[in-house]
């Protein structure tokens, strides 16, 4: 929908941007594009700025488009680009087309249009600021469309064209008086919007000219055809619903409905009459005429006199104005030809030489010929009139036959739909039966496999014990291996320490060998040097041999010593080399031993790790197997619990069905048997609660839960049957309470058993409510046990006289208080307030006097009833014998006295300015209802020909008239006060008025919400009041008497 910013836009292209190029060019896309193009052209031709009526062919194309695409997406995509906020004529024609789509388009048009409801409301408020031209018309029409959408959203059973049969209308209200009450109010609101548009269109036309033949007038009148179609159905449905409500609710309660219907009846009748006189509507639609007087809803037989108004739209192929004229012209020519032929036969040919000489042609005189001509003319005129009457009757018969054909087609479609529904329901029930059979077979299979599962569970437990022993052995072996692993690790540590010591000794030996080697090398070098020196000295000595012969011996001895010393050093070197070699061998042996130890340790670790992993794998497999077995065992236990709970639930549901079965009415029972059954069921419920607690702590305790569950369902079922049987022989009030408690106990039992079947709700399931209901049933059983009379006969009779006297006293006190308030009002009030207070208090005084007359007439009739019915017994014995009737009189007397006191208090508050007029109206109507109750209780046992009964009925009518007078005076006073307190807008600015308007809208929405809630609350209170009143006053027993 366009925004205010697009107000100045004009209608641009006949083909807006809704048509987009699509890649591909497939057959479906081309067909869709062609469909959208055709729809766009039709929508733009139907909704344009020209002030002419929408052409039917364009509107029909739009309607067919919604059925083609099963929605209104294309329509809204085109409309969203139209400047509806900038052109009033464009918006008016949009409303007309949209109204047609809602009535005759696809059912999804409403769903696709709901999202634009707020935008329609905004546009309605915007056009409402314009007081001339199409502004107000568009505003009211948009409000009507929004109301229509809201009505169909709240009542989806109603189609867009509002065509429904009586059966569908009953199904729409679900046979609930509260739903019918609310539906009637919504239809009144809907019809009110239709009538507002009707009146606004007529007020905008200059009826002094023939506006229906001008294009501008037809543009405004065209949408009224849809309004007429809607109004005819809404009027018919409101009449039927009001008759239905009057058959269920008191007439005073529906006074507001009747007033509103009468107002709308007068408006609709006047508008239908004015529309039927317009030339434009005569060729397009046949408007029905409403009856001269509105239906009398207070007389139930008046429903058979009601005729549903049928609007007939003639076929478009023929013109209703041209066909009769053509036929008449042709008939005139034929009649003239017949007349001429007959004239020639009688008087001769017209080609005679003397055409006026009649005497010479046939010998007849002129008077006879004139008489014959007049006679023929008279016959021709009579034939014409007869022919016209015949044509008119034929046209009416054709119209009625077409309407009847439409109704029969609608009924045929409805029967076909019902047949399809029945077939679908039959298929569904058949599938459900098959499913139930499968479930039963599965249950039997589960029960058969339960024994096998328990046997397997025992075998699994034995296997689990063996696996547990094996696991203990594996744990012990694992501990031994861990200890061996610790010892090997310790040996490795010691070996590593010994290896370190060997390495240190080896290093020390290597250092010593290195030192010895160095010393040997130094010595060898020194010896080599010495040898060289000796050689040089030897050479020198040889040279000086002869010189040194004396020293030769000493030098030889020194060389021997040196050789000896060198040999000893070589021996020492060999010894050290052998020791080093031995150390190397020992080191290699130690290294080999160390490597062997390392290999052994590695092998042991690998084997230990492998064995440990294998043991861990076996342990995990054992744990998973154990968990699976435990889970399966828990599932089997839960399945067993669910199966038992399901069987118990079926048992309780069968019992509830037997309680509702009419064949069970003949069964009776005693209160003592009911108490014994209730006690047993309560004790079983306590044991079931303990077993359930144990099951929640340990799932293996399901074996103790199942027997208690089955016994609990059996005992509760017996209790419900015994309670229902006991209620058949008990008084009405405790019987109803007992039966209701039995039903509630059964429902709570079913809920508890259903919770046991849900794994997520097993822990939260509680049967305490069932125990509580059993306790209440036991309490009622104690009340129903045989005991002596609680009230003595003389006390019951005295109580009737006391209550009637107290009622009369309360009325006298109320009258005195009203007189006192009237005196105070005359002394302290002036002007309008004094006039209002005097009128209200005067009507209240009249009502009190009428009630006083009614109470006196009731006393006389009561005395007559006692005298005629007691026989030889005393009046007190008569009252005790008819205790239900006596209690009804007492209750009605209390209600009248209480109502008079409350009404006086309400009137006092109204006079003081602290109360509301509505409270006073409600109190007066409540008094009328209480007096009606007193009349009904008094006339139950009265003779229909009794004079006192006639006086009582006349007094009752006087009370009703006085009540109407109080209501009328209260309404008049409220109107005067409201006129006095009317607002002055002369000094307010535009901003202040807008602020007040917004506050008023907020207040209206709040009051509508409160009204909705209060109506729902009122419906519940009335329903409960009817139940309690029927039980308290023994209507069923009185009817039986």
PDB file of C-alpha atoms in Angstrom, residues 785-791:
ATOM      1  CA  UNK A 785     -26.462 -41.986  54.492  1.00  0.00           C
ATOM      2  CA  UNK A 786     -29.942 -42.428  56.011  1.00  0.00           C
ATOM      3  CA  UNK A 787     -30.544 -40.169  58.984  1.00  0.00           C
ATOM      4  CA  UNK A 788     -33.391 -38.345  60.617  1.00  0.00           C
ATOM      5  CA  UNK A 789     -34.984 -35.119  59.320  1.00  0.00           C
ATOM      6  CA  UNK A 790     -32.704 -32.107  59.868  1.00  0.00           C
ATOM      7  CA  UNK A 791     -35.530 -29.632  59.893  1.00  0.00           C
TER       8      UNK A 791
END
